[in-house]
Amino acid sequence: IIAIFFVKIFGFGPLAGVLTLIVASTSFISKMIAEDVENMPPGQLEAIRATGASFPQMLVYCISPNSLPRFLGVSIYRLDANIRHSTVVGIVGAGGIGQVLAATFSRYDYDFSLAILITIVSLVFAGEFFSSWVRGYLR
C-alpha cells in the first residue's frame, strides 16, 4: 500500500521504491527498538540516574549498549528483507528489478526472466549468508 501511495505521488520509477523501503524499514526498526527500550530492566536506568547523569548520558551509557545488539540484528534482518521486498515493490510499478521481471514476463522472454530469478535467488542467498556471518560475529 505504501508503494502504491508513493507511485501515485512520484510516478513509476525507482524513487517510489526506495522511499517505500525507507519508510517501511524505518517504521519497523523504530518499533522494535522502542519495544526493546520499554522492556529494559529498570535497575540499570535507576543506577545511572542515581549518579546524576543527564538524559544524553543515559542514552550513551545505558540505553545504547543495551539496545545496540538488537538494533544491529533488526537492521540486518531489514536489509535481508528489503532485498526480497524490492522485487515485490518493483512489480507494482516502483522501479527496480521487479519491474524488469514483470516486463520480461509480459514479453514472454522466459530465458531473461529465469536469469533475473536466478539473480534474485543469489542475492537472497548472499544476504542470508552475510546475515548469519554478522550475527555469529556479534555473539
Tab-separated table of N, CA and C in Angstrom:
chain	number	residue	atom	x	y	z
A	1	ILE	N	0.833	-1.189	0.000
A	1	ILE	CA	0.000	0.000	0.000
A	1	ILE	C	0.874	1.246	0.000
A	2	ILE	N	1.958	1.204	0.746
A	2	ILE	CA	2.873	2.349	0.773
A	2	ILE	C	3.482	2.554	-0.606
A	3	ALA	N	3.819	1.453	-1.296
A	3	ALA	CA	4.403	1.557	-2.638
A	3	ALA	C	3.413	2.192	-3.601
A	4	ILE	N	2.173	1.790	-3.540
A	4	ILE	CA	1.162	2.372	-4.427
A	4	ILE	C	0.994	3.859	-4.131
A	5	PHE	N	1.033	4.220	-2.860
A	5	PHE	CA	0.929	5.615	-2.459
A	5	PHE	C	2.076	6.436	-3.051
A	6	PHE	N	3.317	5.935	-2.936
A	6	PHE	CA	4.458	6.676	-3.481
A	6	PHE	C	4.475	6.669	-5.007
A	7	VAL	N	3.979	5.612	-5.627
A	7	VAL	CA	3.883	5.593	-7.094
A	7	VAL	C	2.911	6.668	-7.559
A	8	LYS	N	1.805	6.847	-6.833
A	8	LYS	CA	0.841	7.899	-7.200
A	8	LYS	C	1.439	9.286	-7.028
A	9	ILE	N	2.289	9.468	-6.008
A	9	ILE	CA	2.885	10.787	-5.766
A	9	ILE	C	4.024	11.072	-6.746
A	10	PHE	N	4.972	10.133	-6.880
A	10	PHE	CA	6.189	10.380	-7.649
A	10	PHE	C	6.196	9.727	-9.027
A	11	GLY	N	5.192	8.931	-9.329
A	11	GLY	CA	5.152	8.242	-10.616
A	11	GLY	C	5.952	6.955	-10.569
A	12	PHE	N	5.907	6.235	-11.679
A	12	PHE	CA	6.637	4.976	-11.766
A	12	PHE	C	8.124	5.249	-11.759
A	13	GLY	N	8.871	4.416	-11.065
A	13	GLY	CA	10.317	4.551	-11.063
A	13	GLY	C	10.929	4.157	-9.741
A	14	PRO	N	12.256	4.184	-9.695
A	14	PRO	CA	12.965	3.721	-8.502
A	14	PRO	C	12.818	4.629	-7.285
A	15	LEU	N	12.518	5.922	-7.475
A	15	LEU	CA	12.362	6.814	-6.322
A	15	LEU	C	11.215	6.349	-5.438
A	16	ALA	N	10.120	5.962	-6.030
A	16	ALA	CA	8.980	5.469	-5.259
A	16	ALA	C	9.349	4.184	-4.517
A	17	GLY	N	10.106	3.310	-5.143
A	17	GLY	CA	10.516	2.068	-4.495
A	17	GLY	C	11.462	2.305	-3.333
A	18	VAL	N	12.431	3.180	-3.532
A	18	VAL	CA	13.382	3.474	-2.462
A	18	VAL	C	12.659	4.118	-1.278
A	19	LEU	N	11.793	5.069	-1.552
A	19	LEU	CA	11.051	5.709	-0.462
A	19	LEU	C	10.150	4.723	0.267
A	20	THR	N	9.555	3.804	-0.462
A	20	THR	CA	8.720	2.779	0.164
A	20	THR	C	9.531	1.928	1.128
A	21	LEU	N	10.688	1.468	0.681
A	21	LEU	CA	11.516	0.628	1.540
A	21	LEU	C	12.073	1.412	2.721
A	22	ILE	N	12.389	2.696	2.524
A	22	ILE	CA	12.885	3.521	3.630
A	22	ILE	C	11.811	3.695	4.691
A	23	VAL	N	10.593	4.024	4.274
A	23	VAL	CA	9.509	4.233	5.243
A	23	VAL	C	9.198	2.933	5.977
A	24	ALA	N	9.102	1.840	5.246
A	24	ALA	CA	8.776	0.561	5.882
A	24	ALA	C	9.877	0.113	6.839
A	25	SER	N	11.127	0.257	6.438
A	25	SER	CA	12.236	-0.169	7.291
A	25	SER	C	12.378	0.716	8.524
A	26	THR	N	12.259	2.018	8.331
A	26	THR	CA	12.392	2.936	9.461
A	26	THR	C	11.301	2.706	10.492
A	27	SER	N	10.086	2.528	10.037
A	27	SER	CA	8.999	2.302	10.996
A	27	SER	C	9.161	0.966	11.707
A	28	PHE	N	9.595	-0.068	11.002
A	28	PHE	CA	9.784	-1.377	11.626
A	28	PHE	C	10.912	-1.349	12.653
A	29	ILE	N	12.057	-0.769	12.269
A	29	ILE	CA	13.199	-0.704	13.184
A	29	ILE	C	12.860	0.161	14.391
A	30	SER	N	12.181	1.270	14.182
A	30	SER	CA	11.808	2.150	15.287
A	30	SER	C	10.890	1.440	16.272
A	31	LYS	N	9.937	0.702	15.748
A	31	LYS	CA	9.012	-0.030	16.624
A	31	LYS	C	9.751	-1.083	17.436
A	32	MET	N	10.645	-1.820	16.813
A	32	MET	CA	11.381	-2.867	17.517
A	32	MET	C	12.311	-2.283	18.588
A	33	ILE	N	12.977	-1.184	18.275
A	33	ILE	CA	13.881	-0.569	19.247
A	33	ILE	C	13.088	0.053	20.395
A	34	ALA	N	11.942	0.661	20.098
A	34	ALA	CA	11.108	1.234	21.160
A	34	ALA	C	10.631	0.144	22.114
A	35	GLU	N	10.237	-0.995	21.579
A	35	GLU	CA	9.828	-2.106	22.446
A	35	GLU	C	10.997	-2.626	23.268
A	36	ASP	N	12.183	-2.641	22.673
A	36	ASP	CA	13.368	-3.097	23.395
A	36	ASP	C	13.700	-2.150	24.543
A	37	VAL	N	13.577	-0.849	24.303
A	37	VAL	CA	13.865	0.130	25.352
A	37	VAL	C	12.804	0.046	26.455
A	38	GLU	N	11.558	-0.150	26.085
A	38	GLU	CA	10.496	-0.267	27.084
A	38	GLU	C	10.669	-1.504	27.956
A	39	ASN	N	11.215	-2.576	27.418
A	39	ASN	CA	11.371	-3.822	28.160
A	39	ASN	C	12.716	-3.944	28.861
A	40	MET	N	13.499	-2.868	28.874
A	40	MET	CA	14.783	-2.896	29.558
A	40	MET	C	14.566	-3.015	31.061
A	41	PRO	N	15.465	-3.721	31.755
A	41	PRO	CA	15.340	-3.769	33.211
A	41	PRO	C	15.539	-2.369	33.816
A	42	PRO	N	14.655	-1.956	34.709
A	42	PRO	CA	14.741	-0.585	35.223
A	42	PRO	C	15.923	-0.349	36.155
A	43	GLY	N	16.540	-1.400	36.639
A	43	GLY	CA	17.644	-1.239	37.584
A	43	GLY	C	18.812	-0.466	37.006
A	44	GLN	N	19.156	-0.725	35.779
A	44	GLN	CA	20.287	-0.029	35.165
A	44	GLN	C	19.985	1.450	34.965
A	45	LEU	N	18.779	1.751	34.514
A	45	LEU	CA	18.403	3.160	34.334
A	45	LEU	C	18.408	3.896	35.672
A	46	GLU	N	17.903	3.246	36.718
A	46	GLU	CA	17.883	3.885	38.040
A	46	GLU	C	19.291	4.097	38.560
A	47	ALA	N	20.183	3.163	38.315
A	47	ALA	CA	21.571	3.315	38.763
A	47	ALA	C	22.252	4.476	38.051
A	48	ILE	N	22.029	4.594	36.753
A	48	ILE	CA	22.635	5.703	36.002
A	48	ILE	C	22.020	7.027	36.451
A	49	ARG	N	20.704	7.041	36.649
A	49	ARG	CA	20.013	8.244	37.109
A	49	ARG	C	20.485	8.657	38.504
A	50	ALA	N	20.796	7.681	39.362
A	50	ALA	CA	21.234	7.968	40.731
A	50	ALA	C	22.590	8.658	40.763
A	51	THR	N	23.373	8.476	39.718
A	51	THR	CA	24.668	9.152	39.671
A	51	THR	C	24.543	10.600	39.229
A	52	GLY	N	23.334	11.013	38.852
A	52	GLY	CA	23.113	12.385	38.411
A	52	GLY	C	23.356	12.577	36.925
A	53	ALA	N	23.277	11.501	36.169
A	53	ALA	CA	23.526	11.586	34.732
A	53	ALA	C	22.374	12.296	34.030
A	54	SER	N	22.733	13.043	33.004
A	54	SER	CA	21.717	13.720	32.197
A	54	SER	C	21.110	12.712	31.219
A	55	PHE	N	20.060	13.143	30.505
A	55	PHE	CA	19.405	12.243	29.544
A	55	PHE	C	20.358	11.796	28.438
A	56	PRO	N	21.166	12.695	27.848
A	56	PRO	CA	22.113	12.211	26.830
A	56	PRO	C	23.123	11.207	27.395
A	57	GLN	N	23.540	11.393	28.622
A	57	GLN	CA	24.456	10.423	29.230
A	57	GLN	C	23.763	9.081	29.463
A	58	MET	N	22.475	9.125	29.829
A	58	MET	CA	21.729	7.871	29.973
A	58	MET	C	21.624	7.153	28.631
A	59	LEU	N	21.430	7.922	27.558
A	59	LEU	CA	21.375	7.314	26.228
A	59	LEU	C	22.688	6.633	25.868
A	60	VAL	N	23.801	7.316	26.156
A	60	VAL	CA	25.109	6.802	25.753
A	60	VAL	C	25.551	5.628	26.616
A	61	TYR	N	25.340	5.711	27.923
A	61	TYR	CA	25.915	4.716	28.824
A	61	TYR	C	24.968	3.604	29.246
A	62	CYS	N	23.670	3.743	28.997
A	62	CYS	CA	22.739	2.714	29.442
A	62	CYS	C	21.859	2.190	28.308
A	63	ILE	N	21.169	3.081	27.624
A	63	ILE	CA	20.198	2.642	26.625
A	63	ILE	C	20.896	2.115	25.368
A	64	SER	N	21.891	2.832	24.874
A	64	SER	CA	22.588	2.392	23.656
A	64	SER	C	23.275	1.037	23.806
A	65	PRO	N	24.043	0.799	24.876
A	65	PRO	CA	24.669	-0.525	24.981
A	65	PRO	C	23.666	-1.672	25.087
A	66	ASN	N	22.511	-1.411	25.694
A	66	ASN	CA	21.512	-2.467	25.815
A	66	ASN	C	20.760	-2.713	24.516
A	67	SER	N	20.539	-1.676	23.731
A	67	SER	CA	19.737	-1.837	22.518
A	67	SER	C	20.574	-1.997	21.249
A	68	LEU	N	21.872	-1.804	21.323
A	68	LEU	CA	22.713	-1.895	20.121
A	68	LEU	C	22.706	-3.291	19.485
A	69	PRO	N	22.856	-4.380	20.249
A	69	PRO	CA	22.802	-5.698	19.587
A	69	PRO	C	21.462	-5.955	18.902
A	70	ARG	N	20.377	-5.561	19.534
A	70	ARG	CA	19.050	-5.737	18.932
A	70	ARG	C	18.924	-4.872	17.680
A	71	PHE	N	19.429	-3.626	17.746
A	71	PHE	CA	19.377	-2.722	16.591
A	71	PHE	C	20.141	-3.306	15.409
A	72	LEU	N	21.328	-3.827	15.665
A	72	LEU	CA	22.119	-4.407	14.581
A	72	LEU	C	21.430	-5.643	14.006
A	73	GLY	N	20.879	-6.480	14.861
A	73	GLY	CA	20.177	-7.666	14.382
A	73	GLY	C	18.962	-7.318	13.538
A	74	VAL	N	18.168	-6.346	14.008
A	74	VAL	CA	16.971	-5.949	13.264
A	74	VAL	C	17.356	-5.248	11.961
A	75	SER	N	18.425	-4.460	11.985
A	75	SER	CA	18.874	-3.773	10.769
A	75	SER	C	19.336	-4.770	9.711
A	76	ILE	N	20.049	-5.800	10.140
A	76	ILE	CA	20.480	-6.827	9.196
A	76	ILE	C	19.279	-7.573	8.654
A	77	TYR	N	18.310	-7.850	9.522
A	77	TYR	CA	17.091	-8.514	9.078
A	77	TYR	C	16.359	-7.668	8.037
A	78	ARG	N	16.258	-6.368	8.275
A	78	ARG	CA	15.564	-5.491	7.321
A	78	ARG	C	16.330	-5.386	6.008
A	79	LEU	N	17.652	-5.387	6.063
A	79	LEU	CA	18.429	-5.379	4.822
A	79	LEU	C	18.126	-6.631	4.011
A	80	ASP	N	18.089	-7.759	4.698
A	80	ASP	CA	17.776	-9.020	4.040
A	80	ASP	C	16.338	-9.004	3.500
A	81	ALA	N	15.417	-8.500	4.279
A	81	ALA	CA	14.014	-8.432	3.840
A	81	ALA	C	13.839	-7.447	2.691
A	82	ASN	N	14.589	-6.348	2.696
A	82	ASN	CA	14.472	-5.359	1.623
A	82	ASN	C	14.936	-5.912	0.287
A	83	ILE	N	15.878	-6.837	0.312
A	83	ILE	CA	16.293	-7.477	-0.945
A	83	ILE	C	15.115	-8.229	-1.543
A	84	ARG	N	14.374	-8.925	-0.679
A	84	ARG	CA	13.197	-9.667	-1.159
A	84	ARG	C	12.053	-8.722	-1.516
A	85	HIS	N	11.836	-7.728	-0.683
A	85	HIS	CA	10.707	-6.817	-0.903
A	85	HIS	C	10.891	-5.944	-2.127
A	86	SER	N	12.135	-5.686	-2.509
A	86	SER	CA	12.368	-4.827	-3.676
A	86	SER	C	11.776	-5.441	-4.938
A	87	THR	N	11.743	-6.747	-4.999
A	87	THR	CA	11.138	-7.408	-6.159
A	87	THR	C	9.638	-7.153	-6.194
A	88	VAL	N	8.988	-7.329	-5.056
A	88	VAL	CA	7.542	-7.132	-4.995
A	88	VAL	C	7.184	-5.670	-5.226
A	89	VAL	N	7.971	-4.768	-4.644
A	89	VAL	CA	7.717	-3.343	-4.817
A	89	VAL	C	7.877	-2.949	-6.282
A	90	GLY	N	8.845	-3.554	-6.959
A	90	GLY	CA	9.043	-3.259	-8.377
A	90	GLY	C	7.907	-3.763	-9.247
A	91	ILE	N	7.292	-4.861	-8.864
A	91	ILE	CA	6.199	-5.409	-9.664
A	91	ILE	C	4.997	-4.470	-9.660
A	92	VAL	N	4.764	-3.735	-8.549
A	92	VAL	CA	3.635	-2.804	-8.520
A	92	VAL	C	3.963	-1.473	-9.183
A	93	GLY	N	5.163	-1.336	-9.740
A	93	GLY	CA	5.489	-0.148	-10.512
A	93	GLY	C	6.463	0.799	-9.861
A	94	ALA	N	7.109	0.375	-8.778
A	94	ALA	CA	8.020	1.283	-8.085
A	94	ALA	C	9.461	1.119	-8.538
A	95	GLY	N	9.679	0.600	-9.719
A	95	GLY	CA	11.015	0.503	-10.283
A	95	GLY	C	11.792	-0.684	-9.741
A	96	GLY	N	13.011	-0.814	-10.220
A	96	GLY	CA	13.874	-1.870	-9.736
A	96	GLY	C	13.726	-3.160	-10.523
A	97	ILE	N	14.289	-4.205	-9.942
A	97	ILE	CA	14.356	-5.485	-10.644
A	97	ILE	C	12.982	-6.127	-10.792
A	98	GLY	N	12.073	-5.831	-9.889
A	98	GLY	CA	10.723	-6.382	-10.005
A	98	GLY	C	9.999	-5.862	-11.224
A	99	GLN	N	10.235	-4.606	-11.561
A	99	GLN	CA	9.602	-4.031	-12.744
A	99	GLN	C	10.177	-4.660	-14.017
A	100	VAL	N	11.473	-4.893	-14.019
A	100	VAL	CA	12.100	-5.547	-15.166
A	100	VAL	C	11.592	-6.983	-15.289
A	101	LEU	N	11.441	-7.660	-14.138
A	101	LEU	CA	10.930	-9.022	-14.150
A	101	LEU	C	9.504	-9.079	-14.695
A	102	ALA	N	8.658	-8.166	-14.259
A	102	ALA	CA	7.283	-8.131	-14.760
A	102	ALA	C	7.256	-7.843	-16.267
A	103	ALA	N	8.145	-6.983	-16.727
A	103	ALA	CA	8.193	-6.664	-18.161
A	103	ALA	C	8.642	-7.870	-18.980
A	104	THR	N	9.604	-8.635	-18.471
A	104	THR	CA	10.058	-9.805	-19.227
A	104	THR	C	8.988	-10.885	-19.279
A	105	PHE	N	8.215	-11.028	-18.202
A	105	PHE	CA	7.108	-11.994	-18.240
A	105	PHE	C	6.039	-11.563	-19.231
A	106	SER	N	5.776	-10.269	-19.317
A	106	SER	CA	4.739	-9.818	-20.255
A	106	SER	C	5.191	-9.948	-21.714
A	107	ARG	N	6.513	-9.938	-21.956
A	107	ARG	CA	7.044	-10.121	-23.311
A	107	ARG	C	7.309	-11.583	-23.644
A	108	TYR	N	7.014	-12.481	-22.719
A	108	TYR	CA	7.273	-13.914	-22.889
A	108	TYR	C	8.751	-14.190	-23.125
A	109	ASP	N	9.596	-13.402	-22.486
A	109	ASP	CA	11.049	-13.555	-22.596
A	109	ASP	C	11.524	-14.378	-21.395
A	110	TYR	N	11.255	-15.682	-21.454
A	110	TYR	CA	11.438	-16.532	-20.287
A	110	TYR	C	12.896	-16.816	-19.957
A	111	ASP	N	13.785	-16.783	-20.945
A	111	ASP	CA	15.186	-17.014	-20.618
A	111	ASP	C	15.751	-15.848	-19.803
A	112	PHE	N	15.377	-14.629	-20.161
A	112	PHE	CA	15.811	-13.464	-19.391
A	112	PHE	C	15.118	-13.438	-18.030
A	113	SER	N	13.860	-13.879	-17.974
A	113	SER	CA	13.137	-13.969	-16.700
A	113	SER	C	13.831	-14.943	-15.760
A	114	LEU	N	14.271	-16.072	-16.300
A	114	LEU	CA	14.983	-17.045	-15.491
A	114	LEU	C	16.300	-16.471	-14.971
A	115	ALA	N	16.995	-15.720	-15.814
A	115	ALA	CA	18.243	-15.093	-15.378
A	115	ALA	C	17.984	-14.107	-14.240
A	116	ILE	N	16.908	-13.347	-14.337
A	116	ILE	CA	16.563	-12.407	-13.269
A	116	ILE	C	16.201	-13.152	-11.990
A	117	LEU	N	15.424	-14.217	-12.110
A	117	LEU	CA	15.053	-15.004	-10.931
A	117	LEU	C	16.268	-15.645	-10.273
A	118	ILE	N	17.208	-16.134	-11.072
A	118	ILE	CA	18.438	-16.699	-10.516
A	118	ILE	C	19.236	-15.621	-9.803
A	119	THR	N	19.268	-14.412	-10.361
A	119	THR	CA	19.958	-13.302	-9.721
A	119	THR	C	19.305	-12.945	-8.390
A	120	ILE	N	17.978	-12.916	-8.363
A	120	ILE	CA	17.265	-12.594	-7.123
A	120	ILE	C	17.541	-13.651	-6.062
A	121	VAL	N	17.475	-14.921	-6.450
A	121	VAL	CA	17.753	-16.003	-5.500
A	121	VAL	C	19.198	-15.919	-5.005
A	122	SER	N	20.126	-15.592	-5.892
A	122	SER	CA	21.528	-15.449	-5.493
A	122	SER	C	21.708	-14.298	-4.513
A	123	LEU	N	21.025	-13.179	-4.763
A	123	LEU	CA	21.107	-12.049	-3.831
A	123	LEU	C	20.514	-12.394	-2.473
A	124	VAL	N	19.408	-13.097	-2.466
A	124	VAL	CA	18.800	-13.511	-1.192
A	124	VAL	C	19.732	-14.472	-0.460
A	125	PHE	N	20.343	-15.404	-1.186
A	125	PHE	CA	21.284	-16.339	-0.568
A	125	PHE	C	22.490	-15.594	-0.003
A	126	ALA	N	23.038	-14.650	-0.769
A	126	ALA	CA	24.176	-13.867	-0.282
A	126	ALA	C	23.783	-13.049	0.949
A	127	GLY	N	22.567	-12.495	0.943
A	127	GLY	CA	22.092	-11.749	2.105
A	127	GLY	C	21.944	-12.632	3.329
A	128	GLU	N	21.435	-13.853	3.142
A	128	GLU	CA	21.314	-14.799	4.252
A	128	GLU	C	22.692	-15.180	4.788
A	129	PHE	N	23.631	-15.420	3.896
A	129	PHE	CA	24.992	-15.763	4.316
A	129	PHE	C	25.619	-14.617	5.099
A	130	PHE	N	25.492	-13.395	4.588
A	130	PHE	CA	26.031	-12.216	5.270
A	130	PHE	C	25.368	-12.037	6.627
A	131	SER	N	24.055	-12.209	6.668
A	131	SER	CA	23.306	-12.051	7.911
A	131	SER	C	23.760	-13.063	8.958
A	132	SER	N	23.898	-14.308	8.586
A	132	SER	CA	24.327	-15.324	9.553
A	132	SER	C	25.772	-15.095	9.984
A	133	TRP	N	26.623	-14.618	9.080
A	133	TRP	CA	28.006	-14.333	9.431
A	133	TRP	C	28.083	-13.199	10.442
A	134	VAL	N	27.341	-12.113	10.210
A	134	VAL	CA	27.388	-10.975	11.132
A	134	VAL	C	26.783	-11.353	12.482
A	135	ARG	N	25.680	-12.084	12.479
A	135	ARG	CA	25.073	-12.494	13.749
A	135	ARG	C	25.999	-13.414	14.530
A	136	GLY	N	26.717	-14.290	13.846
A	136	GLY	CA	27.709	-15.130	14.523
A	136	GLY	C	28.846	-14.311	15.086
A	137	TYR	N	29.223	-13.267	14.387
A	137	TYR	CA	30.297	-12.386	14.847
A	137	TYR	C	29.859	-11.573	16.069
A	138	LEU	N	28.566	-11.191	16.110
A	138	LEU	CA	28.070	-10.397	17.230
A	138	LEU	C	27.906	-11.211	18.508
A	139	ARG	N	27.753	-12.513	18.394
A	139	ARG	CA	27.566	-13.348	19.595
A	139	ARG	C	28.811	-13.572	20.332
